[in-house]
XYZ file of C-alpha atoms in Angstrom:
342
model
C 20.357 -25.283 -34.459
C 17.912 -24.299 -37.145
C 15.180 -23.630 -34.529
C 17.102 -20.701 -33.029
C 16.573 -17.163 -34.267
C 19.028 -14.313 -34.671
C 18.872 -11.580 -32.049
C 17.570 -11.900 -28.497
C 14.288 -13.879 -28.406
C 11.305 -12.201 -26.750
C 8.696 -13.512 -24.372
C 6.104 -13.033 -27.135
C 8.096 -15.290 -29.482
C 8.266 -17.992 -26.847
C 4.506 -17.683 -26.289
C 3.805 -17.951 -30.028
C 6.066 -20.996 -30.385
C 4.402 -22.722 -27.402
C 0.861 -21.710 -28.465
C 0.086 -20.006 -25.148
C -0.278 -16.463 -23.816
C 2.563 -14.216 -22.647
C 1.406 -14.437 -19.017
C 1.451 -18.236 -19.147
C 5.060 -18.213 -20.303
C 5.972 -15.903 -17.417
C 4.238 -18.194 -14.932
C 6.154 -21.218 -16.221
C 9.502 -19.399 -16.218
C 8.894 -18.181 -12.660
C 8.066 -21.683 -11.464
C 4.406 -21.044 -10.683
C 2.528 -24.182 -9.577
C -0.636 -22.896 -11.306
C 0.308 -24.317 -14.722
C -0.501 -27.747 -16.200
C 2.326 -30.167 -16.890
C 1.434 -30.172 -20.594
C 1.748 -26.392 -20.786
C 4.975 -26.421 -18.798
C 6.463 -28.943 -21.225
C 5.396 -26.900 -24.278
C 6.914 -23.714 -22.862
C 10.122 -25.467 -21.820
C 10.485 -26.836 -25.362
C 9.919 -23.358 -26.880
C 12.431 -21.823 -24.455
C 15.019 -24.416 -25.454
C 14.369 -24.086 -29.200
C 14.530 -20.281 -29.187
C 17.296 -19.944 -26.628
C 15.226 -17.501 -24.569
C 17.437 -16.396 -21.643
C 18.603 -20.019 -21.389
C 20.578 -19.694 -18.157
C 17.780 -17.852 -16.270
C 15.065 -20.102 -17.694
C 16.907 -23.298 -16.896
C 17.317 -22.263 -13.274
C 13.705 -21.154 -12.922
C 12.317 -24.263 -14.639
C 14.418 -26.325 -12.257
C 12.624 -24.620 -9.386
C 15.534 -22.559 -8.016
C 14.994 -19.138 -6.424
C 16.755 -15.812 -6.350
C 16.060 -15.443 -2.598
C 15.233 -11.765 -3.268
C 11.949 -9.968 -2.599
C 11.100 -6.513 -3.988
C 9.207 -4.008 -1.858
C 7.800 -1.368 -4.219
C 6.692 2.041 -2.970
C 5.308 4.360 -5.694
C 6.261 7.560 -3.846
C 9.025 10.161 -3.981
C 11.962 9.943 -1.565
C 10.712 13.025 0.281
C 7.510 11.301 1.349
C 9.188 7.958 1.993
C 11.561 9.417 4.570
C 9.112 11.958 6.024
C 6.292 9.472 6.581
C 6.737 7.205 9.650
C 4.202 4.787 8.132
C 6.608 3.613 5.430
C 9.524 3.267 7.838
C 7.454 1.066 10.168
C 6.211 -0.994 7.214
C 9.760 -1.510 5.936
C 10.859 -2.522 9.432
C 8.182 -5.227 9.601
C 8.864 -6.548 6.098
C 12.621 -6.536 6.652
C 12.372 -8.407 9.962
C 10.211 -11.178 8.502
C 12.371 -11.600 5.396
C 15.571 -11.623 7.457
C 14.195 -14.494 9.527
C 13.525 -16.370 6.263
C 17.046 -15.540 4.973
C 15.660 -13.494 2.055
C 17.137 -10.339 0.534
C 14.954 -7.195 0.554
C 15.142 -4.894 -2.480
C 13.497 -1.516 -1.851
C 12.283 0.096 -5.084
C 10.686 3.500 -5.628
C 8.477 3.794 -8.712
C 7.760 7.473 -9.316
C 7.013 7.683 -13.037
C 5.754 5.669 -15.994
C 9.326 5.264 -17.202
C 10.408 3.838 -13.844
C 7.403 1.503 -13.824
C 8.338 0.150 -17.253
C 11.951 -0.275 -16.166
C 10.825 -2.174 -13.074
C 8.613 -4.456 -15.166
C 11.626 -5.256 -17.360
C 13.607 -6.032 -14.220
C 10.896 -8.442 -13.082
C 10.710 -10.076 -16.529
C 14.394 -10.959 -16.150
C 13.457 -13.118 -13.115
C 15.552 -11.080 -10.663
C 13.161 -11.563 -7.717
C 10.932 -14.344 -6.369
C 8.010 -12.082 -5.467
C 6.823 -8.513 -4.966
C 5.330 -6.527 -2.087
C 3.470 -3.333 -3.037
C 2.670 -0.367 -0.781
C 0.724 2.876 -1.246
C -1.133 1.654 -4.327
C -3.546 4.059 -6.023
C -6.823 2.946 -7.559
C -5.720 3.129 -11.193
C -2.322 1.488 -10.725
C -1.891 -1.366 -13.259
C 1.303 -2.694 -11.678
C -0.307 -5.332 -9.393
C -2.103 -6.915 -12.351
C 0.988 -6.721 -14.555
C 3.023 -8.530 -11.909
C 0.408 -11.269 -11.622
C 0.362 -11.641 -15.416
C 4.100 -12.308 -15.250
C 3.361 -15.215 -12.937
C 5.098 -13.613 -9.958
C 3.562 -13.829 -6.475
C 2.477 -10.397 -5.224
C 0.933 -9.073 -1.991
C -0.242 -5.488 -1.491
C -0.315 -3.282 1.569
C -3.889 -2.027 1.376
C -6.062 -2.418 -1.686
C -7.235 -0.492 -4.733
C -10.955 -1.186 -4.231
C -13.377 -3.069 -2.011
C -13.344 -6.057 -4.394
C -9.586 -6.451 -4.820
C -8.440 -9.525 -6.799
C -4.785 -9.267 -5.722
C -3.798 -10.610 -2.268
C -3.494 -7.863 0.336
C -3.010 -6.996 3.997
C -4.997 -4.030 5.262
C -6.159 -2.498 8.526
C -9.742 -1.705 9.525
C -9.855 1.763 7.991
C -13.639 2.100 8.171
C -13.463 1.213 11.856
C -10.740 3.833 12.325
C -13.019 6.610 11.071
C -15.969 5.412 13.137
C -13.888 5.153 16.321
C -12.475 8.646 15.863
C -15.899 10.229 15.380
C -17.432 8.276 18.282
C -14.669 9.538 20.558
C -15.126 13.144 19.435
C -18.902 12.935 19.924
C -18.305 11.468 23.364
C -16.256 14.552 24.210
C -19.210 16.777 23.336
C -18.160 17.803 19.838
C -20.842 18.143 17.158
C -19.330 20.143 14.260
C -16.768 17.519 13.293
C -14.701 18.057 10.157
C -12.372 15.672 8.364
C -9.204 15.974 6.314
C -9.155 13.013 3.931
C -6.331 11.390 2.054
C -6.280 11.370 -1.774
C -9.595 9.850 -2.814
C -8.096 7.756 -5.607
C -6.788 5.558 -2.774
C -9.118 3.047 -1.120
C -7.608 3.720 2.297
C -8.711 7.368 2.090
C -12.202 6.489 0.873
C -12.589 3.887 3.624
C -11.598 6.314 6.392
C -13.985 8.893 4.937
C -16.702 6.229 4.872
C -16.012 5.440 8.517
C -16.232 9.153 9.378
C -19.618 9.421 7.670
C -20.855 6.237 9.332
C -19.766 7.599 12.713
C -21.693 10.823 12.151
C -24.818 8.890 11.159
C -24.569 6.649 14.226
C -24.353 9.764 16.409
C -27.394 11.316 14.731
C -25.346 14.059 13.071
C -26.301 14.953 9.513
C -23.697 15.031 6.725
C -22.171 18.394 5.816
C -19.827 18.417 2.816
C -18.491 21.804 3.904
C -16.820 19.896 6.739
C -14.930 17.593 4.337
C -11.627 18.666 2.773
C -9.208 16.543 0.733
C -5.542 16.239 1.633
C -2.726 14.088 0.299
C -1.230 12.376 3.379
C 1.455 15.088 3.654
C 1.902 17.713 6.357
C 1.497 20.582 3.894
C -1.609 18.918 2.450
C -3.092 18.750 5.941
C -2.286 22.410 6.530
C -3.948 23.486 3.254
C -7.048 21.372 3.890
C -7.398 22.764 7.413
C -7.242 26.331 6.125
C -10.027 25.522 3.648
C -12.155 24.043 6.420
C -11.696 27.117 8.621
C -12.641 29.379 5.717
C -15.820 27.373 5.026
C -16.844 26.453 8.561
C -15.137 28.686 11.132
C -17.489 27.277 13.773
C -16.093 23.716 13.538
C -15.130 22.234 16.897
C -13.332 19.007 15.952
C -11.244 17.473 13.156
C -10.566 13.881 12.189
C -7.405 13.845 10.055
C -6.875 10.636 8.073
C -3.194 10.463 9.083
C -1.004 11.752 11.899
C 1.182 13.654 9.429
C -1.856 15.535 8.072
C -2.995 16.126 11.657
C 0.351 17.827 12.303
C -0.278 20.114 9.342
C -3.819 20.791 10.561
C -2.428 21.607 14.018
C -0.161 24.233 12.452
C -3.051 25.848 10.577
C -5.189 25.902 13.719
C -2.379 27.561 15.648
C -1.922 30.151 12.887
C -5.655 30.910 13.130
C -5.480 31.337 16.902
C -7.437 28.144 17.660
C -6.449 26.172 20.741
C -6.272 22.368 20.740
C -8.266 20.844 22.342
C -10.106 23.755 23.963
C -11.426 25.258 20.708
C -10.901 22.393 18.274
C -10.357 18.737 19.213
C -8.059 16.766 16.927
C -7.711 13.046 16.115
C -5.322 11.373 13.643
C -4.556 7.886 12.351
C -1.426 5.706 12.658
C -0.315 6.351 16.272
C 3.116 7.205 14.940
C 6.005 9.074 16.562
C 4.426 12.216 15.098
C 1.390 11.708 17.355
C 3.474 11.286 20.495
C 5.692 14.308 19.786
C 2.973 16.801 18.850
C 1.976 19.651 21.179
C -0.369 18.633 22.627
C 0.202 14.888 22.068
C -2.245 13.617 19.478
C -5.133 11.217 20.039
C -4.745 8.748 17.195
C -6.204 5.509 15.855
C -3.409 2.971 15.973
C -2.976 0.591 13.070
C -0.414 -2.215 13.498
C 1.882 -1.059 10.696
C 4.912 -3.184 11.523
C 2.702 -6.257 11.937
C 1.100 -5.500 8.551
C 4.589 -5.564 7.034
C 5.392 -8.866 8.703
C 2.060 -10.369 7.607
C 2.572 -9.247 3.994
C 6.008 -10.835 3.875
C 4.726 -14.045 5.495
C 1.861 -14.321 2.988
C 4.215 -13.763 0.071
C 6.659 -16.407 1.293
C 3.780 -18.870 1.625
C 2.709 -18.066 -1.930
C 6.253 -18.555 -3.247
C 6.457 -21.908 -1.467
C 3.109 -22.940 -2.937
C 1.669 -23.261 0.576
C -1.134 -20.717 0.367
C -4.177 -22.121 2.171
C -6.898 -20.929 -0.203
C -8.953 -17.735 -0.046
C -8.445 -17.318 3.717
C -4.780 -16.422 3.142
C -5.455 -13.971 0.318
C -7.015 -11.137 2.333
C -6.115 -10.059 5.854
C -7.653 -7.086 7.663
C -5.984 -6.269 10.995
C -7.812 -4.416 13.803
C -7.254 -0.777 14.790
C -7.338 0.785 18.254
C -7.940 4.318 19.509
C -5.088 5.730 21.634
C -6.305 8.722 23.668
C -3.986 11.640 24.385
C -4.343 15.326 25.199
C -5.538 16.598 21.782
C -9.023 15.297 22.503
């Protein structure tokens, strides 16, 4: 076996032997249909000659699957279990995968070291595809996964022009609907608590808020905009800043129900009544909205259905049944649910 090398062969060595790029080797090993037969043959020969993970490669080249799907959430445990959004998303993903007899692997990626470890896990062909949630604008992981040849679908997107398949909700429409409702209730000094602006979802909801103000003939006022982080404490801090800058505000659109709960606490501490003094609207229509005092008016996004749709799209991609560009991007509608906070 003079073609074999001492030590464990690397993906780069296989790529060099086959005369192709590292990503192409990954796509072949993971059974991607987006590779020519000539390239597949060259990579298979290099894998055999070098002995690169022969048992894993042989199974993958034969078209077998692990029947496991990774759901990756780049957040700390504290936010995962405190945020109803993630629990509803997991419920939807889990239900769809269970119906397809697939195993769900929930992975938290909270640091660069954990990201690198997860990439190594993927390179070992442990899963058939990846679902990503809560992705920030500068996150390289979606592109890295695609370069490995693994199917991937995101919950939300990093930018307006997102090359990776995703399922999103109408976040611009959510902001517009919230502002239109507040204006319809006679409010004119409408503030907003945004999410972290390195996330497209936060920028889109802020864009919808600004569009809603313009449609109502209300001029922009940056003193009425404060940045949160989708946590309750972040909503509380942002609300305090808004009250310091614009104590005359009469309404708030919080970009999540959890931040609205924090804003509600800050308003109460400041002696402001909801909705008499300050009307309040959130996003998600989660259990938080229903249990608040008073119950929160919120823009409902179909979180569990987004999870199901993500899983369905990924399974179609794994099966090679994706129906072109129409299946790559899905934006689901939102709906305002009116309660006593406005």
